[in-house]
PDB file of N, CA, C and O in Angstrom:
ATOM      1  N   UNK A   1     196.344   7.381 -23.114  1.00 52.00           N
ATOM      2  CA  UNK A   1     195.455   6.818 -22.126  1.00 52.00           C
ATOM      3  C   UNK A   1     194.663   5.681 -22.736  1.00 52.00           C
ATOM      4  O   UNK A   1     194.373   5.674 -23.920  1.00 52.00           O
ATOM      5  N   UNK A   2     194.282   4.729 -21.878  1.00 67.00           N
ATOM      6  CA  UNK A   2     193.550   3.563 -22.343  1.00 67.00           C
ATOM      7  C   UNK A   2     192.209   3.964 -22.947  1.00 67.00           C
ATOM      8  O   UNK A   2     191.516   4.827 -22.436  1.00 67.00           O
ATOM      9  N   UNK A   3     191.895   3.353 -24.057  1.00 87.00           N
ATOM     10  CA  UNK A   3     190.633   3.499 -24.760  1.00 87.00           C
ATOM     11  C   UNK A   3     190.478   4.817 -25.522  1.00 87.00           C
ATOM     12  O   UNK A   3     189.420   5.069 -26.080  1.00 87.00           O
ATOM     13  N   UNK A   4     191.479   5.679 -25.525  1.00 91.00           N
ATOM     14  CA  UNK A   4     191.472   6.794 -26.467  1.00 91.00           C
ATOM     15  C   UNK A   4     191.809   6.221 -27.832  1.00 91.00           C
ATOM     16  O   UNK A   4     192.453   5.177 -27.939  1.00 91.00           O
ATOM     17  N   UNK A   5     191.406   6.894 -28.901  1.00 94.00           N
ATOM     18  CA  UNK A   5     191.674   6.385 -30.243  1.00 94.00           C
ATOM     19  C   UNK A   5     192.421   7.405 -31.094  1.00 94.00           C
ATOM     20  O   UNK A   5     192.192   8.609 -30.978  1.00 94.00           O
ATOM     21  N   UNK A   6     193.297   6.893 -31.929  1.00 95.00           N
ATOM     22  CA  UNK A   6     193.930   7.659 -32.992  1.00 95.00           C
ATOM     23  C   UNK A   6     193.386   7.082 -34.284  1.00 95.00           C
ATOM     24  O   UNK A   6     193.441   5.878 -34.515  1.00 95.00           O
ATOM     25  N   UNK A   7     192.845   7.940 -35.144  1.00 95.00           N
ATOM     26  CA  UNK A   7     192.125   7.483 -36.326  1.00 95.00           C
ATOM     27  C   UNK A   7     192.768   8.032 -37.590  1.00 95.00           C
ATOM     28  O   UNK A   7     192.975   9.236 -37.719  1.00 95.00           O
ATOM     29  N   UNK A   8     193.082   7.132 -38.499  1.00 95.00           N
ATOM     30  CA  UNK A   8     193.559   7.503 -39.823  1.00 95.00           C
ATOM     31  C   UNK A   8     192.335   7.573 -40.730  1.00 95.00           C
ATOM     32  O   UNK A   8     191.830   6.554 -41.196  1.00 95.00           O
ATOM     33  N   UNK A   9     191.829   8.771 -40.953  1.00 94.00           N
ATOM     34  CA  UNK A   9     190.632   8.996 -41.757  1.00 94.00           C
ATOM     35  C   UNK A   9     191.082   9.267 -43.190  1.00 94.00           C
ATOM     36  O   UNK A   9     191.105  10.399 -43.667  1.00 94.00           O
ATOM     37  N   UNK A  10     191.438   8.202 -43.862  1.00 93.00           N
ATOM     38  CA  UNK A  10     192.064   8.250 -45.182  1.00 93.00           C
ATOM     39  C   UNK A  10     191.227   9.007 -46.216  1.00 93.00           C
ATOM     40  O   UNK A  10     191.744   9.819 -46.969  1.00 93.00           O
ATOM     41  N   UNK A  11     189.934   8.740 -46.256  1.00 93.00           N
ATOM     42  CA  UNK A  11     189.090   9.360 -47.276  1.00 93.00           C
ATOM     43  C   UNK A  11     188.877  10.857 -47.065  1.00 93.00           C
ATOM     44  O   UNK A  11     188.527  11.573 -47.994  1.00 93.00           O
ATOM     45  N   UNK A  12     189.085  11.331 -45.844  1.00 95.00           N
ATOM     46  CA  UNK A  12     188.956  12.762 -45.560  1.00 95.00           C
ATOM     47  C   UNK A  12     190.315  13.427 -45.327  1.00 95.00           C
ATOM     48  O   UNK A  12     190.379  14.558 -44.852  1.00 95.00           O
ATOM     49  N   UNK A  13     191.396  12.708 -45.628  1.00 96.00           N
ATOM     50  CA  UNK A  13     192.764  13.252 -45.629  1.00 96.00           C
ATOM     51  C   UNK A  13     193.176  13.819 -44.266  1.00 96.00           C
ATOM     52  O   UNK A  13     193.759  14.899 -44.187  1.00 96.00           O
ATOM     53  N   UNK A  14     192.896  13.077 -43.190  1.00 96.00           N
ATOM     54  CA  UNK A  14     193.230  13.612 -41.868  1.00 96.00           C
ATOM     55  C   UNK A  14     193.501  12.498 -40.869  1.00 96.00           C
ATOM     56  O   UNK A  14     193.111  11.354 -41.065  1.00 96.00           O
ATOM     57  N   UNK A  15     194.190  12.883 -39.803  1.00 97.00           N
ATOM     58  CA  UNK A  15     194.442  12.008 -38.661  1.00 97.00           C
ATOM     59  C   UNK A  15     193.814  12.683 -37.452  1.00 97.00           C
ATOM     60  O   UNK A  15     194.030  13.875 -37.219  1.00 97.00           O
ATOM     61  N   UNK A  16     193.036  11.912 -36.700  1.00 96.00           N
ATOM     62  CA  UNK A  16     192.298  12.453 -35.566  1.00 96.00           C
ATOM     63  C   UNK A  16     192.686  11.764 -34.265  1.00 96.00           C
ATOM     64  O   UNK A  16     193.047  10.586 -34.256  1.00 96.00           O
ATOM     65  N   UNK A  17     192.570  12.505 -33.177  1.00 95.00           N
ATOM     66  CA  UNK A  17     192.631  11.950 -31.826  1.00 95.00           C
ATOM     67  C   UNK A  17     191.221  12.012 -31.275  1.00 95.00           C
ATOM     68  O   UNK A  17     190.573  13.061 -31.310  1.00 95.00           O
ATOM     69  N   UNK A  18     190.715  10.874 -30.789  1.00 95.00           N
ATOM     70  CA  UNK A  18     189.352  10.820 -30.266  1.00 95.00           C
ATOM     71  C   UNK A  18     189.413  10.334 -28.823  1.00 95.00           C
ATOM     72  O   UNK A  18     189.615   9.152 -28.556  1.00 95.00           O
ATOM     73  N   UNK A  19     189.242  11.254 -27.854  1.00 93.00           N
ATOM     74  CA  UNK A  19     189.280  10.857 -26.449  1.00 93.00           C
ATOM     75  C   UNK A  19     188.096   9.959 -26.074  1.00 93.00           C
ATOM     76  O   UNK A  19     187.004  10.084 -26.639  1.00 93.00           O
ATOM     77  N   UNK A  20     188.346   9.078 -25.138  1.00 92.00           N
ATOM     78  CA  UNK A  20     187.290   8.193 -24.634  1.00 92.00           C
ATOM     79  C   UNK A  20     186.094   9.028 -24.153  1.00 92.00           C
ATOM     80  O   UNK A  20     186.273  10.051 -23.502  1.00 92.00           O
ATOM     81  N   UNK A  21     184.918   8.590 -24.506  1.00 91.00           N
ATOM     82  CA  UNK A  21     183.653   9.198 -24.080  1.00 91.00           C
ATOM     83  C   UNK A  21     183.429  10.609 -24.619  1.00 91.00           C
ATOM     84  O   UNK A  21     182.547  11.316 -24.142  1.00 91.00           O
ATOM     85  N   UNK A  22     184.198  11.035 -25.608  1.00 93.00           N
ATOM     86  CA  UNK A  22     184.020  12.364 -26.184  1.00 93.00           C
ATOM     87  C   UNK A  22     183.128  12.281 -27.421  1.00 93.00           C
ATOM     88  O   UNK A  22     183.236  11.328 -28.193  1.00 93.00           O
ATOM     89  N   UNK A  23     182.268  13.276 -27.648  1.00 93.00           N
ATOM     90  CA  UNK A  23     181.451  13.270 -28.861  1.00 93.00           C
ATOM     91  C   UNK A  23     182.216  13.755 -30.097  1.00 93.00           C
ATOM     92  O   UNK A  23     181.734  13.632 -31.209  1.00 93.00           O
ATOM     93  N   UNK A  24     183.419  14.330 -29.884  1.00 94.00           N
ATOM     94  CA  UNK A  24     184.194  14.902 -30.992  1.00 94.00           C
ATOM     95  C   UNK A  24     185.649  14.479 -30.932  1.00 94.00           C
ATOM     96  O   UNK A  24     186.201  14.262 -29.857  1.00 94.00           O
ATOM     97  N   UNK A  25     186.244  14.454 -32.108  1.00 94.00           N
ATOM     98  CA  UNK A  25     187.674  14.212 -32.193  1.00 94.00           C
ATOM     99  C   UNK A  25     188.429  15.514 -32.406  1.00 94.00           C
ATOM    100  O   UNK A  25     187.843  16.563 -32.655  1.00 94.00           O
ATOM    101  N   UNK A  26     189.758  15.436 -32.304  1.00 95.00           N
ATOM    102  CA  UNK A  26     190.638  16.583 -32.504  1.00 95.00           C
ATOM    103  C   UNK A  26     191.551  16.295 -33.690  1.00 95.00           C
ATOM    104  O   UNK A  26     192.150  15.215 -33.768  1.00 95.00           O
ATOM    105  N   UNK A  27     191.669  17.236 -34.602  1.00 96.00           N
ATOM    106  CA  UNK A  27     192.529  17.080 -35.769  1.00 96.00           C
ATOM    107  C   UNK A  27     193.996  17.139 -35.353  1.00 96.00           C
ATOM    108  O   UNK A  27     194.435  18.092 -34.712  1.00 96.00           O
ATOM    109  N   UNK A  28     194.758  16.102 -35.717  1.00 96.00           N
ATOM    110  CA  UNK A  28     196.201  16.093 -35.465  1.00 96.00           C
ATOM    111  C   UNK A  28     196.984  16.494 -36.709  1.00 96.00           C
ATOM    112  O   UNK A  28     197.999  17.172 -36.613  1.00 96.00           O
ATOM    113  N   UNK A  29     196.525  16.034 -37.869  1.00 95.00           N
ATOM    114  CA  UNK A  29     197.268  16.316 -39.105  1.00 95.00           C
ATOM    115  C   UNK A  29     196.346  16.189 -40.300  1.00 95.00           C
ATOM    116  O   UNK A  29     195.415  15.388 -40.292  1.00 95.00           O
ATOM    117  N   UNK A  30     196.623  16.983 -41.328  1.00 95.00           N
ATOM    118  CA  UNK A  30     195.954  16.887 -42.616  1.00 95.00           C
ATOM    119  C   UNK A  30     196.998  16.422 -43.625  1.00 95.00           C
ATOM    120  O   UNK A  30     197.954  17.127 -43.904  1.00 95.00           O
ATOM    121  N   UNK A  31     196.803  15.205 -44.149  1.00 94.00           N
ATOM    122  CA  UNK A  31     197.761  14.611 -45.084  1.00 94.00           C
ATOM    123  C   UNK A  31     197.000  14.012 -46.255  1.00 94.00           C
ATOM    124  O   UNK A  31     195.809  13.733 -46.160  1.00 94.00           O
ATOM    125  N   UNK A  32     197.703  13.776 -47.338  1.00 91.00           N
ATOM    126  CA  UNK A  32     197.095  13.165 -48.508  1.00 91.00           C
ATOM    127  C   UNK A  32     197.131  11.644 -48.350  1.00 91.00           C
ATOM    128  O   UNK A  32     198.190  11.036 -48.447  1.00 91.00           O
ATOM    129  N   UNK A  33     195.993  11.056 -48.051  1.00 90.00           N
ATOM    130  CA  UNK A  33     195.860   9.603 -47.968  1.00 90.00           C
ATOM    131  C   UNK A  33     196.677   8.992 -46.827  1.00 90.00           C
ATOM    132  O   UNK A  33     197.545   8.154 -47.046  1.00 90.00           O
ATOM    133  N   UNK A  34     196.418   9.415 -45.568  1.00 94.00           N
ATOM    134  CA  UNK A  34     197.126   8.797 -44.438  1.00 94.00           C
ATOM    135  C   UNK A  34     196.647   7.356 -44.268  1.00 94.00           C
ATOM    136  O   UNK A  34     195.530   7.111 -43.831  1.00 94.00           O
ATOM    137  N   UNK A  35     197.462   6.412 -44.667  1.00 88.00           N
ATOM    138  CA  UNK A  35     197.051   5.013 -44.784  1.00 88.00           C
ATOM    139  C   UNK A  35     197.602   4.178 -43.636  1.00 88.00           C
ATOM    140  O   UNK A  35     198.588   3.485 -43.774  1.00 88.00           O
ATOM    141  N   UNK A  36     196.964   4.278 -42.467  1.00 91.00           N
ATOM    142  CA  UNK A  36     197.374   3.491 -41.312  1.00 91.00           C
ATOM    143  C   UNK A  36     198.145   4.317 -40.301  1.00 91.00           C
ATOM    144  O   UNK A  36     198.534   5.459 -40.575  1.00 91.00           O
ATOM    145  N   UNK A  37     198.359   3.741 -39.131  1.00 96.00           N
ATOM    146  CA  UNK A  37     199.079   4.406 -38.042  1.00 96.00           C
ATOM    147  C   UNK A  37     199.888   3.375 -37.270  1.00 96.00           C
ATOM    148  O   UNK A  37     199.515   2.201 -37.214  1.00 96.00           O
ATOM    149  N   UNK A  38     200.946   3.836 -36.640  1.00 96.00           N
ATOM    150  CA  UNK A  38     201.710   3.003 -35.725  1.00 96.00           C
ATOM    151  C   UNK A  38     202.104   3.866 -34.532  1.00 96.00           C
ATOM    152  O   UNK A  38     202.684   4.934 -34.708  1.00 96.00           O
ATOM    153  N   UNK A  39     201.784   3.407 -33.337  1.00 95.00           N
ATOM    154  CA  UNK A  39     202.088   4.154 -32.119  1.00 95.00           C
ATOM    155  C   UNK A  39     203.221   3.479 -31.370  1.00 95.00           C
ATOM    156  O   UNK A  39     203.143   2.293 -31.056  1.00 95.00           O
ATOM    157  N   UNK A  40     204.277   4.236 -31.098  1.00 96.00           N
ATOM    158  CA  UNK A  40     205.376   3.754 -30.258  1.00 96.00           C
ATOM    159  C   UNK A  40     205.140   4.323 -28.862  1.00 96.00           C
ATOM    160  O   UNK A  40     205.446   5.491 -28.592  1.00 96.00           O
ATOM    161  N   UNK A  41     204.536   3.509 -27.993  1.00 93.00           N
ATOM    162  CA  UNK A  41     204.090   3.979 -26.674  1.00 93.00           C
ATOM    163  C   UNK A  41     205.200   4.550 -25.795  1.00 93.00           C
ATOM    164  O   UNK A  41     205.002   5.591 -25.170  1.00 93.00           O
ATOM    165  N   UNK A  42     206.389   3.918 -25.723  1.00 96.00           N
ATOM    166  CA  UNK A  42     207.416   4.459 -24.813  1.00 96.00           C
ATOM    167  C   UNK A  42     207.812   5.909 -25.116  1.00 96.00           C
ATOM    168  O   UNK A  42     208.075   6.689 -24.213  1.00 96.00           O
ATOM    169  N   UNK A  43     207.834   6.278 -26.400  1.00 96.00           N
ATOM    170  CA  UNK A  43     208.219   7.649 -26.764  1.00 96.00           C
ATOM    171  C   UNK A  43     207.016   8.518 -27.098  1.00 96.00           C
ATOM    172  O   UNK A  43     207.177   9.705 -27.356  1.00 96.00           O
ATOM    173  N   UNK A  44     205.830   7.920 -27.131  1.00 95.00           N
ATOM    174  CA  UNK A  44     204.586   8.617 -27.491  1.00 95.00           C
ATOM    175  C   UNK A  44     204.697   9.262 -28.878  1.00 95.00           C
ATOM    176  O   UNK A  44     204.266  10.384 -29.090  1.00 95.00           O
ATOM    177  N   UNK A  45     205.270   8.502 -29.805  1.00 97.00           N
ATOM    178  CA  UNK A  45     205.381   8.929 -31.202  1.00 97.00           C
ATOM    179  C   UNK A  45     204.390   8.135 -32.040  1.00 97.00           C
ATOM    180  O   UNK A  45     204.320   6.913 -31.952  1.00 97.00           O
ATOM    181  N   UNK A  46     203.627   8.862 -32.848  1.00 97.00           N
ATOM    182  CA  UNK A  46     202.673   8.269 -33.767  1.00 97.00           C
ATOM    183  C   UNK A  46     203.271   8.370 -35.166  1.00 97.00           C
ATOM    184  O   UNK A  46     203.631   9.463 -35.615  1.00 97.00           O
ATOM    185  N   UNK A  47     203.410   7.245 -35.859  1.00 97.00           N
ATOM    186  CA  UNK A  47     203.990   7.229 -37.198  1.00 97.00           C
ATOM    187  C   UNK A  47     202.863   7.088 -38.219  1.00 97.00           C
ATOM    188  O   UNK A  47     201.990   6.230 -38.077  1.00 97.00           O
ATOM    189  N   UNK A  48     202.914   7.947 -39.240  1.00 97.00           N
ATOM    190  CA  UNK A  48     201.812   8.054 -40.196  1.00 97.00           C
ATOM    191  C   UNK A  48     202.359   7.966 -41.621  1.00 97.00           C
ATOM    192  O   UNK A  48     203.102   8.840 -42.056  1.00 97.00           O
ATOM    193  N   UNK A  49     201.990   6.924 -42.386  1.00 95.00           N
ATOM    194  CA  UNK A  49     202.360   6.897 -43.801  1.00 95.00           C
ATOM    195  C   UNK A  49     201.452   7.830 -44.604  1.00 95.00           C
ATOM    196  O   UNK A  49     200.239   7.811 -44.449  1.00 95.00           O
ATOM    197  N   UNK A  50     202.065   8.682 -45.390  1.00 93.00           N
ATOM    198  CA  UNK A  50     201.358   9.640 -46.253  1.00 93.00           C
ATOM    199  C   UNK A  50     201.454   9.073 -47.673  1.00 93.00           C
ATOM    200  O   UNK A  50     202.337   9.427 -48.449  1.00 93.00           O
ATOM    201  N   UNK A  51     200.542   8.156 -47.978  1.00 90.00           N
ATOM    202  CA  UNK A  51     200.660   7.286 -49.142  1.00 90.00           C
ATOM    203  C   UNK A  51     200.846   8.025 -50.469  1.00 90.00           C
ATOM    204  O   UNK A  51     201.780   7.754 -51.207  1.00 90.00           O
ATOM    205  N   UNK A  52     199.965   8.966 -50.804  1.00 89.00           N
ATOM    206  CA  UNK A  52     200.060   9.571 -52.145  1.00 89.00           C
ATOM    207  C   UNK A  52     201.185  10.600 -52.249  1.00 89.00           C
ATOM    208  O   UNK A  52     201.538  10.999 -53.354  1.00 89.00           O
ATOM    209  N   UNK A  53     201.773  11.022 -51.128  1.00 91.00           N
ATOM    210  CA  UNK A  53     202.929  11.920 -51.169  1.00 91.00           C
ATOM    211  C   UNK A  53     204.247  11.176 -50.972  1.00 91.00           C
ATOM    212  O   UNK A  53     205.309  11.799 -50.940  1.00 91.00           O
ATOM    213  N   UNK A  54     204.173   9.855 -50.806  1.00 91.00           N
ATOM    214  CA  UNK A  54     205.374   9.017 -50.688  1.00 91.00           C
ATOM    215  C   UNK A  54     206.267   9.471 -49.541  1.00 91.00           C
ATOM    216  O   UNK A  54     207.478   9.609 -49.690  1.00 91.00           O
ATOM    217  N   UNK A  55     205.632   9.727 -48.382  1.00 92.00           N
ATOM    218  CA  UNK A  55     206.374  10.177 -47.200  1.00 92.00           C
ATOM    219  C   UNK A  55     205.859   9.474 -45.955  1.00 92.00           C
ATOM    220  O   UNK A  55     204.756   8.939 -45.933  1.00 92.00           O
ATOM    221  N   UNK A  56     206.678   9.515 -44.907  1.00 95.00           N
ATOM    222  CA  UNK A  56     206.277   9.045 -43.581  1.00 95.00           C
ATOM    223  C   UNK A  56     206.494  10.189 -42.608  1.00 95.00           C
ATOM    224  O   UNK A  56     207.533  10.857 -42.639  1.00 95.00           O
ATOM    225  N   UNK A  57     205.504  10.422 -41.753  1.00 96.00           N
ATOM    226  CA  UNK A  57     205.537  11.496 -40.772  1.00 96.00           C
ATOM    227  C   UNK A  57     205.549  10.916 -39.371  1.00 96.00           C
ATOM    228  O   UNK A  57     205.001   9.838 -39.131  1.00 96.00           O
ATOM    229  N   UNK A  58     206.155  11.635 -38.443  1.00 97.00           N
ATOM    230  CA  UNK A  58     206.018  11.299 -37.031  1.00 97.00           C
ATOM    231  C   UNK A  58     205.283  12.450 -36.350  1.00 97.00           C
ATOM    232  O   UNK A  58     205.516  13.621 -36.659  1.00 97.00           O
ATOM    233  N   UNK A  59     204.388  12.084 -35.448  1.00 97.00           N
ATOM    234  CA  UNK A  59     203.652  13.072 -34.669  1.00 97.00           C
ATOM    235  C   UNK A  59     203.984  12.826 -33.213  1.00 97.00           C
ATOM    236  O   UNK A  59     203.720  11.749 -32.670  1.00 97.00           O
ATOM    237  N   UNK A  60     204.621  13.809 -32.585  1.00 97.00           N
ATOM    238  CA  UNK A  60     205.005  13.703 -31.185  1.00 97.00           C
ATOM    239  C   UNK A  60     203.798  14.067 -30.322  1.00 97.00           C
ATOM    240  O   UNK A  60     203.355  15.214 -30.317  1.00 97.00           O
ATOM    241  N   UNK A  61     203.258  13.090 -29.621  1.00 95.00           N
ATOM    242  CA  UNK A  61     202.067  13.320 -28.800  1.00 95.00           C
ATOM    243  C   UNK A  61     202.375  14.163 -27.563  1.00 95.00           C
ATOM    244  O   UNK A  61     201.466  14.758 -26.990  1.00 95.00           O
ATOM    245  N   UNK A  62     203.641  14.234 -27.161  1.00 96.00           N
ATOM    246  CA  UNK A  62     204.027  15.059 -26.011  1.00 96.00           C
ATOM    247  C   UNK A  62     204.063  16.540 -26.361  1.00 96.00           C
ATOM    248  O   UNK A  62     203.689  17.386 -25.559  1.00 96.00           O
ATOM    249  N   UNK A  63     204.526  16.852 -27.572  1.00 97.00           N
ATOM    250  CA  UNK A  63     204.710  18.252 -27.965  1.00 97.00           C
ATOM    251  C   UNK A  63     203.733  18.713 -29.049  1.00 97.00           C
ATOM    252  O   UNK A  63     203.775  19.876 -29.449  1.00 97.00           O
ATOM    253  N   UNK A  64     202.909  17.793 -29.548  1.00 95.00           N
ATOM    254  CA  UNK A  64     201.952  18.085 -30.632  1.00 95.00           C
ATOM    255  C   UNK A  64     202.643  18.600 -31.892  1.00 95.00           C
ATOM    256  O   UNK A  64     202.146  19.486 -32.575  1.00 95.00           O
ATOM    257  N   UNK A  65     203.804  18.030 -32.202  1.00 96.00           N
ATOM    258  CA  UNK A  65     204.547  18.471 -33.385  1.00 96.00           C
ATOM    259  C   UNK A  65     204.602  17.362 -34.436  1.00 96.00           C
ATOM    260  O   UNK A  65     204.755  16.190 -34.114  1.00 96.00           O
ATOM    261  N   UNK A  66     204.472  17.766 -35.689  1.00 96.00           N
ATOM    262  CA  UNK A  66     204.495  16.872 -36.833  1.00 96.00           C
ATOM    263  C   UNK A  66     205.801  17.080 -37.584  1.00 96.00           C
ATOM    264  O   UNK A  66     206.198  18.213 -37.850  1.00 96.00           O
ATOM    265  N   UNK A  67     206.470  15.963 -37.952  1.00 96.00           N
ATOM    266  CA  UNK A  67     207.761  16.061 -38.634  1.00 96.00           C
ATOM    267  C   UNK A  67     207.847  14.979 -39.712  1.00 96.00           C
ATOM    268  O   UNK A  67     207.543  13.815 -39.461  1.00 96.00           O
ATOM    269  N   UNK A  68     208.268  15.391 -40.910  1.00 94.00           N
ATOM    270  CA  UNK A  68     208.502  14.408 -41.965  1.00 94.00           C
ATOM    271  C   UNK A  68     209.795  13.664 -41.655  1.00 94.00           C
ATOM    272  O   UNK A  68     210.828  14.288 -41.399  1.00 94.00           O
ATOM    273  N   UNK A  69     209.751  12.326 -41.686  1.00 94.00           N
ATOM    274  CA  UNK A  69     210.939  11.560 -41.323  1.00 94.00           C
ATOM    275  C   UNK A  69     211.478  10.688 -42.451  1.00 94.00           C
ATOM    276  O   UNK A  69     212.595  10.196 -42.364  1.00 94.00           O
ATOM    277  N   UNK A  70     210.681  10.503 -43.525  1.00 91.00           N
ATOM    278  CA  UNK A  70     211.163   9.697 -44.650  1.00 91.00           C
ATOM    279  C   UNK A  70     210.414  10.092 -45.914  1.00 91.00           C
ATOM    280  O   UNK A  70     209.257  10.483 -45.858  1.00 91.00           O
ATOM    281  N   UNK A  71     211.093   9.950 -47.039  1.00 89.00           N
ATOM    282  CA  UNK A  71     210.479  10.214 -48.331  1.00 89.00           C
ATOM    283  C   UNK A  71     210.816  11.586 -48.879  1.00 89.00           C
ATOM    284  O   UNK A  71     211.385  12.428 -48.196  1.00 89.00           O
ATOM    285  N   UNK A  72     210.460  11.762 -50.166  1.00 84.00           N
ATOM    286  CA  UNK A  72     210.810  13.004 -50.865  1.00 84.00           C
ATOM    287  C   UNK A  72     209.664  13.579 -51.680  1.00 84.00           C
ATOM    288  O   UNK A  72     209.866  14.511 -52.442  1.00 84.00           O
ATOM    289  N   UNK A  73     208.473  13.025 -51.564  1.00 81.00           N
ATOM    290  CA  UNK A  73     207.316  13.418 -52.364  1.00 81.00           C
ATOM    291  C   UNK A  73     207.394  12.863 -53.782  1.00 81.00           C
ATOM    292  O   UNK A  73     206.606  13.217 -54.636  1.00 81.00           O
ATOM    293  N   UNK A  74     208.378  12.005 -54.054  1.00 84.00           N
ATOM    294  CA  UNK A  74     208.535  11.372 -55.359  1.00 84.00           C
ATOM    295  C   UNK A  74     208.725   9.871 -55.131  1.00 84.00           C
ATOM    296  O   UNK A  74     209.569   9.474 -54.336  1.00 84.00           O
ATOM    297  N   UNK A  75     207.928   9.058 -55.823  1.00 87.00           N
ATOM    298  CA  UNK A  75     208.098   7.613 -55.679  1.00 87.00           C
ATOM    299  C   UNK A  75     209.338   7.160 -56.435  1.00 87.00           C
ATOM    300  O   UNK A  75     209.788   7.825 -57.367  1.00 87.00           O
ATOM    301  N   UNK A  76     209.898   6.032 -56.023  1.00 84.00           N
ATOM    302  CA  UNK A  76     211.052   5.508 -56.727  1.00 84.00           C
ATOM    303  C   UNK A  76     211.752   4.445 -55.931  1.00 84.00           C
ATOM    304  O   UNK A  76     211.302   4.020 -54.871  1.00 84.00           O
ATOM    305  N   UNK A  77     212.911   4.028 -56.443  1.00 85.00           N
ATOM    306  CA  UNK A  77     213.659   2.936 -55.852  1.00 85.00           C
ATOM    307  C   UNK A  77     214.960   3.389 -55.195  1.00 85.00           C
ATOM    308  O   UNK A  77     215.715   2.565 -54.685  1.00 85.00           O
ATOM    309  N   UNK A  78     215.241   4.684 -55.197  1.00 82.00           N
ATOM    310  CA  UNK A  78     216.437   5.181 -54.523  1.00 82.00           C
ATOM    311  C   UNK A  78     216.252   5.090 -53.019  1.00 82.00           C
ATOM    312  O   UNK A  78     215.135   5.005 -52.511  1.00 82.00           O
ATOM    313  N   UNK A  79     217.340   5.164 -52.279  1.00 81.00           N
ATOM    314  CA  UNK A  79     217.286   5.013 -50.835  1.00 81.00           C
ATOM    315  C   UNK A  79     216.505   6.125 -50.138  1.00 81.00           C
ATOM    316  O   UNK A  79     216.114   5.976 -48.995  1.00 81.00           O
ATOM    317  N   UNK A  80     216.291   7.243 -50.794  1.00 77.00           N
ATOM    318  CA  UNK A  80     215.530   8.351 -50.171  1.00 77.00           C
ATOM    319  C   UNK A  80     214.113   8.469 -50.730  1.00 77.00           C
ATOM    320  O   UNK A  80     213.438   9.442 -50.492  1.00 77.00           O
ATOM    321  N   UNK A  81     213.671   7.477 -51.494  1.00 78.00           N
ATOM    322  CA  UNK A  81     212.344   7.516 -52.112  1.00 78.00           C
ATOM    323  C   UNK A  81     211.486   6.364 -51.596  1.00 78.00           C
ATOM    324  O   UNK A  81     211.979   5.286 -51.296  1.00 78.00           O
ATOM    325  N   UNK A  82     210.177   6.639 -51.502  1.00 79.00           N
ATOM    326  CA  UNK A  82     209.230   5.590 -51.080  1.00 79.00           C
ATOM    327  C   UNK A  82     208.247   5.308 -52.181  1.00 79.00           C
ATOM    328  O   UNK A  82     207.945   6.132 -52.985  1.00 79.00           O
TER     329      UNK A  82
END
């Protein structure tokens, strides 16, 4: 919905949903250093880089499910590493 916010609270290791005009947010995910967000509106998928774990997660806003989609928890140059 317009004017709702998704917040990458990097220093507190969490991703929040903050509805418009609400005094509180809702925890969507607890990750190590979630550094930024990308929302794909047509599918309602929120993509979250988990910087210190070298992974990328998707959060399905329709089903409230979190899924790791890239990375192995190890940094590197192989095709499966971030």
